[in-house]
Coordinates of C-alpha atoms in Angstrom, one line a residue:
Chain A
X1 CA -13.3 -1.0 0.0
X2 CA -10.4 0.8 -1.7
X3 CA -8.1 -0.8 0.8
X4 CA -9.0 -4.3 -0.3
X5 CA -8.7 -3.3 -4.0
X6 CA -5.2 -1.8 -3.3
X7 CA -4.0 -5.0 -1.7
X8 CA -5.5 -7.2 -4.5
X9 CA -4.0 -5.0 -7.2
X10 CA -0.5 -4.9 -5.6
X11 CA -0.6 -8.6 -5.1
X12 CA -1.6 -9.2 -8.7
X13 CA 1.2 -6.9 -10.0
X14 CA 3.8 -8.5 -7.8
X15 CA 2.9 -12.1 -8.6
X16 CA 2.6 -11.3 -12.3
X17 CA 6.0 -9.6 -12.4
X18 CA 7.7 -12.3 -10.4
X19 CA 6.4 -15.1 -12.5
X20 CA 7.0 -13.2 -15.8
X21 CA 10.7 -12.8 -14.7
X22 CA 11.0 -16.6 -14.7
X23 CA 8.8 -17.4 -17.7
X24 CA 10.2 -14.9 -20.2
X25 CA 12.4 -16.4 -22.9
X26 CA 15.1 -13.8 -23.0
X27 CA 17.4 -12.7 -20.2
X28 CA 17.3 -9.0 -21.3
X29 CA 13.5 -8.8 -20.9
X30 CA 13.8 -10.8 -17.7
X31 CA 16.1 -8.1 -16.2
X32 CA 13.7 -5.3 -17.1
X33 CA 10.7 -7.2 -15.6
X34 CA 12.8 -7.8 -12.4
X35 CA 13.3 -4.0 -12.2
X36 CA 9.5 -3.4 -12.4
X37 CA 9.0 -6.1 -9.7
X38 CA 11.3 -4.0 -7.5
X39 CA 9.2 -1.0 -8.1
X40 CA 6.0 -2.8 -7.0
X41 CA 7.8 -4.1 -3.9
X42 CA 8.8 -0.4 -3.2
X43 CA 5.1 0.4 -3.3
X44 CA 4.5 -2.3 -0.7
X45 CA 7.2 -0.9 1.6
X46 CA 5.8 2.6 1.3
X47 CA 2.3 1.3 2.0
X48 CA 3.6 -0.4 5.2
X49 CA 5.0 2.9 6.3
X50 CA 8.7 2.0 5.8
X51 CA 9.5 4.9 3.4
X52 CA 13.3 4.5 3.9
X53 CA 13.2 0.9 2.7
X54 CA 10.9 1.9 -0.2
X55 CA 13.5 4.5 -1.3
X56 CA 16.3 1.9 -1.2
X57 CA 14.3 -0.8 -2.9
X58 CA 13.3 1.6 -5.7
X59 CA 16.8 2.9 -6.2
X60 CA 18.9 -0.3 -5.7
X61 CA 16.4 -2.9 -6.9
X62 CA 15.1 -1.0 -9.9
X63 CA 18.0 1.2 -10.7
X64 CA 21.4 -0.1 -9.6
X65 CA 20.7 -3.9 -9.9
X66 CA 19.2 -3.4 -13.4
X67 CA 22.3 -1.5 -14.5
X68 CA 24.6 -4.2 -13.0
X69 CA 22.6 -7.0 -14.8
X70 CA 22.6 -5.1 -18.1
X71 CA 26.3 -4.3 -17.9
X72 CA 27.0 -8.0 -17.4
X73 CA 24.7 -9.0 -20.2
X74 CA 26.4 -6.6 -22.7
X75 CA 29.5 -8.7 -22.3
X76 CA 27.8 -12.0 -23.1
X77 CA 27.1 -13.4 -26.6
X78 CA 23.5 -13.4 -27.8
X79 CA 23.3 -17.2 -27.6
X80 CA 24.0 -17.1 -23.9
X81 CA 21.1 -14.7 -23.1
X82 CA 18.4 -16.8 -24.9
X83 CA 17.1 -19.5 -22.6
X84 CA 16.0 -23.0 -23.4
X85 CA 14.3 -24.2 -20.3
X86 CA 14.0 -27.9 -19.5
X87 CA 10.5 -29.0 -18.2
X88 CA 10.3 -28.5 -14.4
X89 CA 10.7 -31.6 -12.3
X90 CA 7.6 -33.3 -10.9
X91 CA 8.8 -32.8 -7.3
X92 CA 8.8 -29.1 -7.8
X93 CA 5.4 -28.9 -9.5
X94 CA 3.7 -30.9 -6.7
X95 CA 5.9 -29.8 -3.8
X96 CA 6.0 -26.0 -4.2
X97 CA 2.2 -25.5 -4.1
X98 CA 2.1 -27.8 -1.0
X99 CA 4.8 -25.7 0.6
X100 CA 2.9 -22.5 -0.2
X101 CA -0.3 -23.9 1.4
X102 CA 1.7 -24.8 4.5
X103 CA 3.2 -21.3 4.7
X104 CA -0.2 -19.7 4.3
X105 CA -1.5 -22.0 7.1
X106 CA 1.4 -20.9 9.3
X107 CA 0.8 -17.2 8.5
X108 CA -2.4 -17.4 10.4
X109 CA -0.4 -17.4 13.6
X110 CA 1.6 -14.2 12.8
X111 CA 0.6 -11.1 14.7
X112 CA -1.4 -8.7 12.6
X113 CA 0.2 -5.5 11.3
X114 CA 0.5 -2.8 13.9
X115 CA -0.6 -5.0 16.8
X116 CA 0.7 -3.2 19.9
X117 CA 1.0 -6.5 21.9
X118 CA 3.1 -8.4 19.4
X119 CA 6.5 -9.5 20.6
X120 CA 8.6 -7.0 18.6
X121 CA 6.4 -4.1 19.7
X122 CA 6.7 -4.8 23.5
X123 CA 10.4 -5.5 23.8
X124 CA 12.3 -2.3 23.2
X125 CA 10.3 -0.3 20.7
X126 CA 8.2 1.5 23.3
X127 CA 11.4 2.7 25.0
X128 CA 12.7 4.1 21.7
X129 CA 9.4 5.8 20.8
X130 CA 9.0 7.4 24.3
X131 CA 12.6 8.3 25.2
X132 CA 14.4 8.8 21.9
X133 CA 13.8 12.6 21.8
X134 CA 14.9 13.1 25.4
X135 CA 18.0 10.9 24.9
X136 CA 19.2 12.0 21.5
X137 CA 17.4 15.3 20.7
X138 CA 16.6 14.0 17.2
X139 CA 13.0 14.2 16.0
X140 CA 13.2 11.2 13.6
X141 CA 13.2 8.0 15.7
X142 CA 14.6 5.9 12.8
X143 CA 17.6 8.2 12.4
X144 CA 18.2 8.3 16.2
X145 CA 18.2 4.5 16.4
X146 CA 20.4 4.1 13.4
X147 CA 23.0 6.7 14.0
X148 CA 22.9 7.1 17.8
X149 CA 21.6 4.1 19.8
X150 CA 23.2 1.7 17.2
X151 CA 26.0 3.9 15.8
X152 CA 28.4 1.0 16.1
X153 CA 26.1 -1.2 14.0
X154 CA 26.0 1.4 11.3
X155 CA 29.8 1.9 11.4
X156 CA 30.4 -1.8 10.9
X157 CA 27.8 -1.9 8.1
X158 CA 29.8 0.9 6.4
X159 CA 33.0 -1.1 6.8
X160 CA 31.2 -4.1 5.2
X161 CA 30.1 -2.0 2.2
X162 CA 33.7 -0.6 1.9
X163 CA 35.1 -4.1 2.0
X164 CA 32.6 -5.4 -0.6
X165 CA 33.6 -2.5 -3.0
X166 CA 37.3 -3.2 -2.5
X167 CA 36.8 -7.0 -3.1
X168 CA 34.8 -6.4 -6.3
X169 CA 37.4 -4.0 -7.6
X170 CA 40.2 -6.6 -6.9
X171 CA 38.2 -9.5 -8.4
X172 CA 37.2 -7.7 -11.6
X173 CA 40.5 -6.0 -12.1
X174 CA 42.2 -7.3 -15.2
X175 CA 45.6 -8.8 -14.5
X176 CA 48.4 -7.3 -16.5
X177 CA 50.0 -9.8 -18.7
Chain B
X1 CA 28.3 3.2 -23.0
X2 CA 32.0 3.6 -23.7
X3 CA 31.3 6.6 -26.0
X4 CA 28.7 9.4 -25.8
X5 CA 25.1 8.4 -26.4
X6 CA 23.9 9.1 -29.9
X7 CA 20.5 10.5 -29.1
X8 CA 20.2 14.2 -28.4
X9 CA 17.0 13.7 -26.4
X10 CA 18.8 11.3 -24.0
X11 CA 21.7 13.7 -23.5
X12 CA 19.5 16.8 -23.0
X13 CA 17.2 15.0 -20.6
X14 CA 20.1 13.6 -18.6
X15 CA 21.6 17.1 -18.4
X16 CA 18.4 18.2 -16.7
X17 CA 17.7 15.2 -14.6
X18 CA 21.1 14.3 -13.2
X19 CA 21.4 17.6 -11.2
X20 CA 17.8 17.1 -10.0
X21 CA 18.6 13.6 -8.7
X22 CA 21.7 15.0 -6.9
X23 CA 19.7 17.8 -5.4
X24 CA 17.2 15.2 -4.2
X25 CA 20.0 13.2 -2.7
X26 CA 21.2 16.2 -0.8
X27 CA 17.7 16.9 0.5
X28 CA 17.4 13.3 1.7
X29 CA 20.8 13.5 3.3
X30 CA 20.2 16.7 5.3
X31 CA 16.6 16.1 6.0
X32 CA 17.2 12.6 7.4
X33 CA 16.8 14.0 11.0
X34 CA 13.3 15.1 10.4
X35 CA 11.9 12.8 7.8
X36 CA 12.6 9.5 6.1
X37 CA 16.0 9.2 4.6
X38 CA 19.6 9.3 5.7
X39 CA 23.1 8.6 4.6
X40 CA 22.5 5.2 2.9
X41 CA 19.6 6.3 0.8
X42 CA 21.3 9.6 -0.2
X43 CA 24.5 7.7 -1.2
X44 CA 22.5 5.3 -3.3
X45 CA 20.6 8.1 -5.1
X46 CA 23.8 9.9 -5.7
X47 CA 25.4 6.7 -7.1
X48 CA 22.6 6.2 -9.6
X49 CA 22.9 9.8 -10.8
X50 CA 26.7 9.3 -11.3
X51 CA 26.2 6.0 -13.1
X52 CA 23.7 7.6 -15.4
X53 CA 26.4 10.2 -16.1
X54 CA 28.8 7.8 -17.5
X55 CA 26.2 5.6 -19.1
X56 CA 25.1 8.6 -21.2
X57 CA 28.2 10.7 -21.6
X58 CA 30.8 7.9 -21.6
X59 CA 33.9 7.4 -19.5
X60 CA 36.1 9.6 -21.8
X61 CA 34.0 12.7 -21.6
X62 CA 34.8 15.5 -19.0
X63 CA 31.8 14.4 -16.9
X64 CA 32.9 10.8 -17.0
X65 CA 36.5 11.8 -16.0
X66 CA 35.1 13.7 -13.1
X67 CA 33.1 10.6 -11.9
X68 CA 36.2 8.5 -12.5
X69 CA 38.3 10.8 -10.3
X70 CA 35.8 10.2 -7.4
X71 CA 37.0 6.7 -7.2
X72 CA 40.1 8.0 -5.5
X73 CA 37.9 8.9 -2.6
X74 CA 37.4 5.2 -1.6
X75 CA 37.6 5.0 2.1
X76 CA 37.2 8.7 2.7
X77 CA 33.6 8.2 4.0
X78 CA 34.8 5.7 6.5
X79 CA 37.5 8.0 7.7
X80 CA 34.8 10.8 8.2
X81 CA 32.6 8.4 10.2
X82 CA 35.4 7.1 12.4
X83 CA 36.8 10.6 12.7
X84 CA 33.6 12.0 14.1
X85 CA 33.6 9.1 16.6
X86 CA 37.2 9.9 17.6
X87 CA 36.3 13.6 18.0
X88 CA 33.6 12.5 20.5
X89 CA 36.2 10.6 22.4
X90 CA 38.5 13.6 22.5
X91 CA 35.7 15.7 23.7
X92 CA 35.4 13.5 26.8
X93 CA 32.5 11.2 25.9
X94 CA 32.0 7.7 24.5
X95 CA 32.8 6.8 20.9
X96 CA 30.0 8.2 18.7
X97 CA 28.3 10.0 21.5
X98 CA 27.7 13.2 19.5
X99 CA 26.9 15.3 22.6
X100 CA 30.6 15.5 23.4
X101 CA 31.7 17.0 20.1
X102 CA 33.7 20.0 21.2
X103 CA 32.3 22.7 18.9
X104 CA 32.1 26.1 20.8
X105 CA 28.9 28.0 20.7
X106 CA 26.5 25.1 19.9
X107 CA 23.7 23.7 22.0
X108 CA 23.5 19.9 22.8
X109 CA 20.8 19.4 20.1
X110 CA 22.9 21.3 17.5
X111 CA 25.9 19.2 18.4
X112 CA 24.0 16.1 17.8
X113 CA 22.7 17.4 14.6
X114 CA 26.2 18.2 13.3
X115 CA 27.5 14.8 14.5
X116 CA 24.7 12.9 12.8
X117 CA 24.9 14.9 9.6
X118 CA 28.7 14.4 9.4
X119 CA 28.4 10.7 10.0
X120 CA 25.7 10.4 7.4
X121 CA 27.8 12.2 4.9
X122 CA 30.5 9.6 5.6
X123 CA 28.0 6.8 5.0
X124 CA 26.8 8.4 1.8
X125 CA 30.3 9.0 0.4
X126 CA 31.2 5.4 1.2
X127 CA 28.1 3.9 -0.5
X128 CA 28.5 6.2 -3.5
X129 CA 32.1 5.4 -4.2
X130 CA 31.5 1.7 -3.7
X131 CA 28.6 1.6 -6.1
X132 CA 30.6 3.5 -8.8
X133 CA 33.7 1.4 -8.4
X134 CA 31.7 -1.9 -8.8
X135 CA 30.0 -0.6 -12.0
X136 CA 33.2 0.8 -13.4
X137 CA 35.2 -2.3 -12.9
X138 CA 32.3 -4.4 -14.2
X139 CA 31.6 -2.3 -17.3
X140 CA 35.0 -1.2 -18.5
X141 CA 37.1 -4.2 -17.6
X142 CA 37.6 -5.3 -21.3
X143 CA 38.9 -2.0 -22.5
X144 CA 42.4 -0.8 -22.1
X145 CA 42.5 0.5 -18.6
X146 CA 43.9 4.0 -18.0
X147 CA 42.2 4.4 -14.6
X148 CA 43.1 3.0 -11.2
X149 CA 40.4 1.9 -8.9

């Protein structure tokens, strides 16, 4: 009973926040509502058991991204942050709900959550779950996969983040006249 | 944002909450072997605490200058990560095989712990410096620049 109520409430919050982000008239309010949307998404991740992802979603989505948007908005004139929206095109009004129904229909064929016989759960996950402590002597399976089995992957991800930071600093750096 | 925040409440609360966020980041970093968390999450939490520092106290304050000085550490995290991998190579194993870290007096499990914690510190430092550098170059690009990213 409470399970169903939780899902319905989360779904309601997420859909409300997502649509309010688009419908609100001012960009500043839109940014804050987007931050709250990230918080609700973090709740979903935590509910699915992915606490790492929930952490990152809450901190980056609600914290860092909001600050980046705000800092950008501070540099714009007030007339740029107030929106005048043209009426949506007819193709979008008719086509998007149709696409949604199609996706819902296709979602029937997805394996249910935590199904032990679904393709991702039979490929290599059982090996990690059973052997990771013997192989890596690390209690947390996620950490052993990230830092040990796939250490190269994490290393290159770090290189990507480093490159992104350097590129941003170079792009945004004021050229000396 | 360029100067100190006017409100006393904001400044006092930030003085209390920023160290708390940083303590939590350290907890997430060193507890990543046993629970959810790890280098990336810790680095991101650390970044937000530092960004809050110069949103509240301004870039010119002593705290802001300290954060600004951290930008010189760009790439240090990557060097730590690759360095640990290189030490594993020197120890006779594969790249990033932490069991071959040559630290006398440590069991295999402890070697792996040290290796993973060091690499996660590298990831956290890299993420934190990158986040600060993006926000600093975005927020303070129109003022006269006295800092070097």
